[in-house]
Coordinates of C-alpha atoms and ligand atoms in Angstrom, one line a residue:
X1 CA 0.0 0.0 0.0
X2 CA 1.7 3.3 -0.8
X3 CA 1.0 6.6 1.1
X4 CA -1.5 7.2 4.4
X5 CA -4.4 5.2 5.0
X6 CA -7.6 7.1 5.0
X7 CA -10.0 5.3 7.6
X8 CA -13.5 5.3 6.2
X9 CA -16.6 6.1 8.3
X10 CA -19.5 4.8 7.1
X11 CA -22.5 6.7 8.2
X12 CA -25.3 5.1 5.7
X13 CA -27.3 3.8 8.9
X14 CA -27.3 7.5 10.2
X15 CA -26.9 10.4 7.9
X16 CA -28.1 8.2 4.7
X17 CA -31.4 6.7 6.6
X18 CA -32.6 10.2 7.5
X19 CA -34.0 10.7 4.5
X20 CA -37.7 10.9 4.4
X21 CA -38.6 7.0 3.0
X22 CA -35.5 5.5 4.0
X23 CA -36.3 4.4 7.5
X24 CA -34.6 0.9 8.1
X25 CA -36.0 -1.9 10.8
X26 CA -33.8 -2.8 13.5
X27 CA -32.7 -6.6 11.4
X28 CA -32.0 -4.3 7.9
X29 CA -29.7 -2.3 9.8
X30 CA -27.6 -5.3 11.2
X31 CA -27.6 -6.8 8.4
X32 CA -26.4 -3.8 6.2
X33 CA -23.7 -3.0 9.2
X34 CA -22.8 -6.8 8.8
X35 CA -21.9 -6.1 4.9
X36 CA -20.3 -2.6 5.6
X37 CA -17.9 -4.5 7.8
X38 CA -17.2 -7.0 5.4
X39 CA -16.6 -4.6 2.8
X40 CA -13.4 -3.1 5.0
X41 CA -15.3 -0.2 6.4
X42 CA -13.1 1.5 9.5
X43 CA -16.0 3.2 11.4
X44 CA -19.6 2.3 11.3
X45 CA -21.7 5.0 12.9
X46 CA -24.8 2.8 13.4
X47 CA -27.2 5.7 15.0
X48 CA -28.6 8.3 17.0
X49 CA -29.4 6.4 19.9
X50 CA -31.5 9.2 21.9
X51 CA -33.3 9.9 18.3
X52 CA -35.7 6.7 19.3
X53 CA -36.2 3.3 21.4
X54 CA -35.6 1.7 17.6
X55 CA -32.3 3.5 17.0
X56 CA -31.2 2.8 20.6
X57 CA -31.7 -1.2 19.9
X58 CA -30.2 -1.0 16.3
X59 CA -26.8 0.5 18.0
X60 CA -26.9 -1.7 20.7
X61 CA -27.7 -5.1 18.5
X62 CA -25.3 -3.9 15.9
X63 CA -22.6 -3.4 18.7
X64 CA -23.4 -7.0 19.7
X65 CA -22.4 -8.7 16.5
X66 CA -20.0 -6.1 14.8
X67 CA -16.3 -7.3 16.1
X68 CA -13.4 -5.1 13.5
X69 CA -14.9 -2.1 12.4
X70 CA -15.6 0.5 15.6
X71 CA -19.4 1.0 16.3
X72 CA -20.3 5.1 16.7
X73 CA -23.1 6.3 17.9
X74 CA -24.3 10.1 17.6
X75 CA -25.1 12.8 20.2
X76 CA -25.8 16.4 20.8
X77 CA -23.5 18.4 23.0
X78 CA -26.1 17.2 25.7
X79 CA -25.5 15.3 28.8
X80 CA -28.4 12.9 28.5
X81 CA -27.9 12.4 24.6
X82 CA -24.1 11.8 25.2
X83 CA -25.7 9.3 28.2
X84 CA -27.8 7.5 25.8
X85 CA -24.7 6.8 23.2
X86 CA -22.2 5.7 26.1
X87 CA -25.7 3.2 27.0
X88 CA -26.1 1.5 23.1
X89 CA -22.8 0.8 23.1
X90 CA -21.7 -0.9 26.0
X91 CA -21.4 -4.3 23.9
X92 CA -19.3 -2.8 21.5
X93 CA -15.5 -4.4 20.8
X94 CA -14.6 -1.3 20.1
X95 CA -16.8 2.4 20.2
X96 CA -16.9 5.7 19.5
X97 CA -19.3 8.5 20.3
X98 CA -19.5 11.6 18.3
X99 CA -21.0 14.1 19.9
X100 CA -20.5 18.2 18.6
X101 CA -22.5 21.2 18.2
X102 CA -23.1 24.3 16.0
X103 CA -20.1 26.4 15.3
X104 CA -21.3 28.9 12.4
X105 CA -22.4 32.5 13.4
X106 CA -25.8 31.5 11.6
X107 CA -25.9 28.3 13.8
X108 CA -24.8 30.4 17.2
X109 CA -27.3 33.3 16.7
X110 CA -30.5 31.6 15.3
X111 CA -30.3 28.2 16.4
X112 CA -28.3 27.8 19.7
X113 CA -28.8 31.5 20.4
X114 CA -25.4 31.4 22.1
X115 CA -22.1 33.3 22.7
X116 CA -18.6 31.9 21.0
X117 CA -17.8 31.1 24.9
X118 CA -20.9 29.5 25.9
X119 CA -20.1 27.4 22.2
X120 CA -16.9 26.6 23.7
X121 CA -17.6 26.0 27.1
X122 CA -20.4 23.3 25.8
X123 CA -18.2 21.8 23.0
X124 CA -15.7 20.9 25.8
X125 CA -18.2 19.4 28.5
X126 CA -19.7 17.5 25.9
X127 CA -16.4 15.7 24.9
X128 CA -15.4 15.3 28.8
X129 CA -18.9 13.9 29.9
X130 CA -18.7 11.6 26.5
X131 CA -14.7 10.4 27.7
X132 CA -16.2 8.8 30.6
X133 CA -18.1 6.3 28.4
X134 CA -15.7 5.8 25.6
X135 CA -11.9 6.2 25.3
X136 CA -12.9 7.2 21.7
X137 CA -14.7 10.7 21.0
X138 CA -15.6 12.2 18.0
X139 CA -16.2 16.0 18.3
X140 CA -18.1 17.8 15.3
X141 CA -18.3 21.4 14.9
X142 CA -21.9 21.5 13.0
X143 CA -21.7 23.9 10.3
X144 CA -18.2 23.6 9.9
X145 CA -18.0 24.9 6.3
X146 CA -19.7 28.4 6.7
X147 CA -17.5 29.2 10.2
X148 CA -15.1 31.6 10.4
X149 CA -11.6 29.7 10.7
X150 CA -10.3 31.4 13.7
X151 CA -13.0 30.7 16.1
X152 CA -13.0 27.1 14.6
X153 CA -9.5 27.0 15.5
X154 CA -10.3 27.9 18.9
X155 CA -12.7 25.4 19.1
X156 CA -10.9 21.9 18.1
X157 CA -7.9 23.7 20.0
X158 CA -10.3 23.2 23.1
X159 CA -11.8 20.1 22.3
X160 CA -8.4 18.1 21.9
X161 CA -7.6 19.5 25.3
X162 CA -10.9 17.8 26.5
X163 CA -9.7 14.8 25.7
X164 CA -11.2 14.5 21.9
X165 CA -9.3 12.0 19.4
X166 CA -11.2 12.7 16.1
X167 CA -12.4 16.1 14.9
X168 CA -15.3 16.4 12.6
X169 CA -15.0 19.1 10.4
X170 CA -18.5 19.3 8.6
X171 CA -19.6 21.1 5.6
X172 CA -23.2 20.6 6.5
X173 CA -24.3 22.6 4.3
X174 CA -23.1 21.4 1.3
X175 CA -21.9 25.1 0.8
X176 CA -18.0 24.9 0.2
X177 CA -15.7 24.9 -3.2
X178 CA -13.0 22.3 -3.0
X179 CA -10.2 24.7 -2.5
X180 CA -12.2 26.5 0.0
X181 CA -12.7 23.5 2.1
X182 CA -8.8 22.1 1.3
X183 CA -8.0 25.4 2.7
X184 CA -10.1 25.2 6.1
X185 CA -8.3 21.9 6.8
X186 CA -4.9 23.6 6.4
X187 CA -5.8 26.2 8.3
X188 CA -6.6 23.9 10.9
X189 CA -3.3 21.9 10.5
X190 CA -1.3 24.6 10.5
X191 CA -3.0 26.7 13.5
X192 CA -4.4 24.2 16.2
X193 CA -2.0 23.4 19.2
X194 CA -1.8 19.6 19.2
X195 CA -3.8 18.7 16.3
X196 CA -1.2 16.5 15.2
X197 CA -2.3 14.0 17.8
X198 CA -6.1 13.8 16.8
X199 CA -7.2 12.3 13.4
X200 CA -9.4 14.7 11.1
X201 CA -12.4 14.1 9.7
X202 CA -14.1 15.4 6.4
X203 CA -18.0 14.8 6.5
X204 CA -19.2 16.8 3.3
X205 CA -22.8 17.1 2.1
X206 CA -24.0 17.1 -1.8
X207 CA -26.0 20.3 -2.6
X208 CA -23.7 21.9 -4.7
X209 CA -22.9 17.9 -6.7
X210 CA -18.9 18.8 -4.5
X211 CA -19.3 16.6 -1.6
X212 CA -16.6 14.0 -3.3
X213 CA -14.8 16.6 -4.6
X214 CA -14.3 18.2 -1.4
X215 CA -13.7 15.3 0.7
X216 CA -10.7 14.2 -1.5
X217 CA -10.0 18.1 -1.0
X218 CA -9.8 18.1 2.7
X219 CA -7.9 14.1 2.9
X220 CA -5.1 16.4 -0.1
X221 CA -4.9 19.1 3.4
X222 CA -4.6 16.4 5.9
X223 CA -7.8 14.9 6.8
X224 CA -7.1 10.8 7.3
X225 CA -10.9 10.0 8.0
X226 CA -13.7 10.4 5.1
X227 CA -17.6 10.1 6.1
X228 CA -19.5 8.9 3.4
X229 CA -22.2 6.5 2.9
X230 CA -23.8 3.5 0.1
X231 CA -25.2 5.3 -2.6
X232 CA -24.0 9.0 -1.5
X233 CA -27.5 8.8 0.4
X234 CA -28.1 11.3 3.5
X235 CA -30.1 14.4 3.9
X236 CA -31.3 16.7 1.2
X237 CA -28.9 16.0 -1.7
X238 CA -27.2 13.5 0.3
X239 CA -23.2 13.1 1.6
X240 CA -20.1 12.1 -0.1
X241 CA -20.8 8.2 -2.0
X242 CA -18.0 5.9 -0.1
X243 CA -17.9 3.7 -3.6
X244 CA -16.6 7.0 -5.3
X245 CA -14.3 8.1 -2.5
X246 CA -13.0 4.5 -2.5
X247 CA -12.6 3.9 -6.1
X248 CA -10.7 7.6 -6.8
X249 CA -8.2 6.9 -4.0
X250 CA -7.5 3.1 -5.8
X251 CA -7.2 4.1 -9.0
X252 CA -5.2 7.4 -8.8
X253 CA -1.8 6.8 -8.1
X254 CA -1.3 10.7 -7.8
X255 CA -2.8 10.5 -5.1
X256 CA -0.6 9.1 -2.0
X257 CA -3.6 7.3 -0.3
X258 CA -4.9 3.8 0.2
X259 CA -8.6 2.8 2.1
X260 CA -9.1 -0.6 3.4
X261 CA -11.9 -1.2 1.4
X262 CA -12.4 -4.1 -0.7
X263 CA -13.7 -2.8 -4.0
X264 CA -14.8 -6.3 -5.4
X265 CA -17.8 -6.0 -2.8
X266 CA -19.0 -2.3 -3.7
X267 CA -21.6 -3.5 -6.2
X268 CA -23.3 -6.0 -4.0
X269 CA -23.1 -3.4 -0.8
X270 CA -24.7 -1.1 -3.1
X271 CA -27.6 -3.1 -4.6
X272 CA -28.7 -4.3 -1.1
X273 CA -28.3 -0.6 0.4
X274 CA -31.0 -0.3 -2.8
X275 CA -33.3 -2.8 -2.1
X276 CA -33.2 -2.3 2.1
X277 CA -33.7 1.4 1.6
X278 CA -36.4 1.4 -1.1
X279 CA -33.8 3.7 -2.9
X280 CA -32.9 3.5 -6.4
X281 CA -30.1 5.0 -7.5
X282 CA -29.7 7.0 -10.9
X283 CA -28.7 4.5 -14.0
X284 CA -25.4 7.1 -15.0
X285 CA -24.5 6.7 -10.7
X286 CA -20.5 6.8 -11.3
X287 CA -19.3 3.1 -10.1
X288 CA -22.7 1.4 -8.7
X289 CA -24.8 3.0 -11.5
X290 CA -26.7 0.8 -14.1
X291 CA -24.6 2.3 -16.7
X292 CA -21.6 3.0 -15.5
X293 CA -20.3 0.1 -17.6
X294 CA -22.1 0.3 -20.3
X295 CA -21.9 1.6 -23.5
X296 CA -23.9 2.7 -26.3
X297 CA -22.7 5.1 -28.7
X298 CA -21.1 3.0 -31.8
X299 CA -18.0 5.1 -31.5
X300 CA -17.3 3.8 -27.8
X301 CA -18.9 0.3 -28.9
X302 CA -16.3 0.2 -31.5
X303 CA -13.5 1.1 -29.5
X304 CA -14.7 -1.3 -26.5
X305 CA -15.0 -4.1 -28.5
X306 CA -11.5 -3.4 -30.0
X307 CA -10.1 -3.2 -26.4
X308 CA -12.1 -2.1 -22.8
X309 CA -9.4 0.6 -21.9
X310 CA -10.5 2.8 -25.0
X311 CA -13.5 3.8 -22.9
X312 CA -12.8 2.2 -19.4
X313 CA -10.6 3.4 -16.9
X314 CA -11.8 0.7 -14.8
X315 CA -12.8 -3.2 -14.8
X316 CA -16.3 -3.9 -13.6
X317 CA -14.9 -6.8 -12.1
X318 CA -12.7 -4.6 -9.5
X319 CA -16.3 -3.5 -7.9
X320 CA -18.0 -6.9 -8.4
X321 CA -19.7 -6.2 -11.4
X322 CA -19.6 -9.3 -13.9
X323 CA -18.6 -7.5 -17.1
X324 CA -19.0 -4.3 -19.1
X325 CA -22.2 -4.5 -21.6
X326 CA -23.0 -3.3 -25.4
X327 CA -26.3 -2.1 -25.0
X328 CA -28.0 -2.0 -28.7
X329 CA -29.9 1.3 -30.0
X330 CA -30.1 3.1 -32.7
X331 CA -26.7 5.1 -31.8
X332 CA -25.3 1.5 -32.1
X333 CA -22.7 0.5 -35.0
X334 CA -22.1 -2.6 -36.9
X335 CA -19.3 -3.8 -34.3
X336 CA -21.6 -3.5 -31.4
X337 CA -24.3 -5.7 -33.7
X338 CA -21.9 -7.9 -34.9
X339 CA -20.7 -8.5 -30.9
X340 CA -23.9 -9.3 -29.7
X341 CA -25.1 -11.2 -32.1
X342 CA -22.0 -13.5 -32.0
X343 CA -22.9 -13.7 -28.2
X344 CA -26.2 -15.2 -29.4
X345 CA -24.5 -17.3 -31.4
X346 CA -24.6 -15.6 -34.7
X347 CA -21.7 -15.0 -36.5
X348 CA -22.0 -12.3 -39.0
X349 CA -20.0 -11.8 -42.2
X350 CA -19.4 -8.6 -43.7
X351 CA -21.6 -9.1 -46.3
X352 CA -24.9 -10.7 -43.9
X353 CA -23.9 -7.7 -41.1
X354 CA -24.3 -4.8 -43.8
X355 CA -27.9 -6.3 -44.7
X356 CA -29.0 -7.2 -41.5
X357 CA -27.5 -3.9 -40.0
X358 CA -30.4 -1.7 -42.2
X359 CA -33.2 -3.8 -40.8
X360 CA -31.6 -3.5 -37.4
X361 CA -31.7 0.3 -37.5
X362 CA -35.0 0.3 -38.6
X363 CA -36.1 -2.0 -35.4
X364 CA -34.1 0.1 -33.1
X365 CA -35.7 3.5 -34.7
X366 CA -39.1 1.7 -33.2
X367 CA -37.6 0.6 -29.8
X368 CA -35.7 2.3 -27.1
X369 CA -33.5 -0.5 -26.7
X370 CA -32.7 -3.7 -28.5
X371 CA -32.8 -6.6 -25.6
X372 CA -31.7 -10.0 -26.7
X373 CA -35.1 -11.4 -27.9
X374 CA -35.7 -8.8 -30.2
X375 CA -32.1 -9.3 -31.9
X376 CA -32.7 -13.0 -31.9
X377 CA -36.2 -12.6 -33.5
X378 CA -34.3 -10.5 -36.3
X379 CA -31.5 -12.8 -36.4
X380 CA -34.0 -16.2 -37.2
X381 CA -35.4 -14.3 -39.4
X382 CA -32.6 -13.7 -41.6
X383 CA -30.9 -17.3 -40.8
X384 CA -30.6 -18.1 -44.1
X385 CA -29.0 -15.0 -45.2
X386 CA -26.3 -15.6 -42.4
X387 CA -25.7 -19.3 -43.5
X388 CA -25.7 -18.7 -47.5
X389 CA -22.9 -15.7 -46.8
X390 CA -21.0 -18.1 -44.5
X391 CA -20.9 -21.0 -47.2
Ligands
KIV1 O1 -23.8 17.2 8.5 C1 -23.5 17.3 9.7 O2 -23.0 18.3 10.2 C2 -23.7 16.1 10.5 C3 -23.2 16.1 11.9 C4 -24.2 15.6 12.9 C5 -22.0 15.3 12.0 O3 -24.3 15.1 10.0
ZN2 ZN1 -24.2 15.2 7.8

């Protein structure tokens, strides 16, 4: 493995099932946390205990059968929230709580309706009174993205004196450019006594389509922890998609970092987050996505055919996907009809393809796609075509 290893936090089972529609049972979520762990994932934050009685269980069964990947469960900066987590996890091999609090001037006048100090002097009780349950103790500063740098300075500067070991450093928002948040995370590096001995974290929402971009940002600046989730699911416009995080930091050699994640299981971890949730994903979804191995123009059918790394930069087969496909429209060439119809068995000469090829457009001006029945149907039908040009 060459370069840093960026731990990845999984928070599908708590930022990705608060979407509206996405509510998981108590057995869906152990099961999902059972294939996140299996897939390589560092951190599993499996809930927000004191949101419910059912996300209470689901930490506290999760933390019963989950034995490499750490088990987190969220809080508030409140004492009985921060109670509640230390409670769901007490079976867990190893756990985490992440508790924070608002850190944005928007977030400290309108919602908290609180000083900088009182910010500060709640930040740090919340990470003391969270230390007596876990060794472990996430701190996020809630609006992370649109606060000004020196008071958020101040603020992991106190937390790490409180005893915190990660530091969340949120774009909650979804508000931040990628050099904007790369910058934040130097600032921090560079201005916060004893940051060097805490890991930091990079938890980026979607609204603006950057919450990959500036994750992979912020781990460029220093952060060694990425919170994503299945699917890029989470509120609004969702968070950071671990499968993209994952697959950029395997396949780019310029960049110095390595995940623990086993690609070859993204597709399968994907398709059940899909069918647990009830939540498709779009077909052109980079890695998971229906067609985000398949090909349809003839220009990229040609070249495909010819050889996959015309048009591929990766092989389905490194996130479990079986192969690439040629889908068949009227974009299609002759090499892409040629191709699948030798995978039916046909093989076409030059002289049976050109003839057959006309008809074909004409069936595929009709249909949106050409599946496999209709080209056989059009292939019988011109059987003896294809045998008299092969004699
Ligand atoms: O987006 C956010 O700020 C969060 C925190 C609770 C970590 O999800
Ligand atoms: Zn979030």
């Amino acid at each position: 493995m060459i370069g840093d290893k960026i731990e990845i936090f999984d928070t599908t089972l708590r930022d990705g099932e608060q979407v509206p529609g996405c509510k998981l049972a108590t057995d869906q979520k152990v099961k999902i946390a059972i294939q996140l762990e299996e897939l390589g994932v560092d951190i599993i934050e499996a809930g927000f205990p004191i949101s419910s009685p059912g996300d209470f269980k689901s930490v506290t069964e999760i933390s019963k059968v989950i034995k490499n990947s750490r088990v987190c469960a969220l809080s508030r900066a409140v004492e009985k929230d921060i109670e509640c987590a230390g409670e769901s996890l007490k079976f867990a091999r190893y756990g985490r709580i992440h508790t924070g609090i608002g850190t944005s001037d928007i977030h400290m006048k309108y919602k908290l309706r609180c000083s900088e100090d009182q910010i500060i002097e709640r930040a740090v009780a919340a990470v003391r009174c969270a230390k007596k349950y876990q060794e472990d103790v996430e701190f996020y500063a809630e609006d992370a993205g649109r606060t000004r740098d020196e008071f958020l300075a101040k603020v992991c500067e106190a937390v790490i004196k409180a005893g915190a070991t990660v530091l969340n450093i949120p774009d909650t928002t979804g508000f931040c450019l990628p050099e904007e948040y790369g910058a934040k995370i130097k600032y921090l590096v560079e201005n916060v006594k004893g940051i060097d001995k805490v890991v930091i974290s990079a938890h980026c929402h979607n609204d603006l389509g950057l919450a990959t971009a500036n994750a992979l940002s912020a781990v460029v600046n220093g952060a060694r922890q990425v919170e994503c989730t299945i699917n890029g699911i989470g509120e609004r416009a969702g968070n950071t998609s671990l499968e993209e995080v994952a697959m950029i930091l395997k396949k780019r050699e310029s960049l110095p970092f390595y995940t623990n994640i086993i690609s070859e299981k993204l597709l399968s971890t994907s398709n059940m987050v899909i069918e647990e949730t009830g939540m498709p994903i779009q077909a052109n979804k980079a890695i998971t996505g229906a067609n985000a191995f398949s090909h349809s123009s003839g220009i990229h059918q040609d070249g495909v055919i010819k050889h996959r790394e015309n048009y591929e930069i990766m092989d389905p087969k490194e996130i479990g996907a079986e192969k690439s496909t040629i889908i068949l429209t009227a974009r299609s060439g002759r090499a892409a009809l040629a191709f699948r119809s030798k995978e039916l068995g046909f093989e076409l000469t030059k002289r049976s393809l050109d003839k057959i090829y006309v008809e074909f457009l004409d069936l595929a001006d009709q249909l949106k796609e050409v599946y496999d029945e209709d080209l056989q149907k059009l292939l019988e039908k011109n059987q003896l075509l294809i045998r008299q040009a092969l004699a």
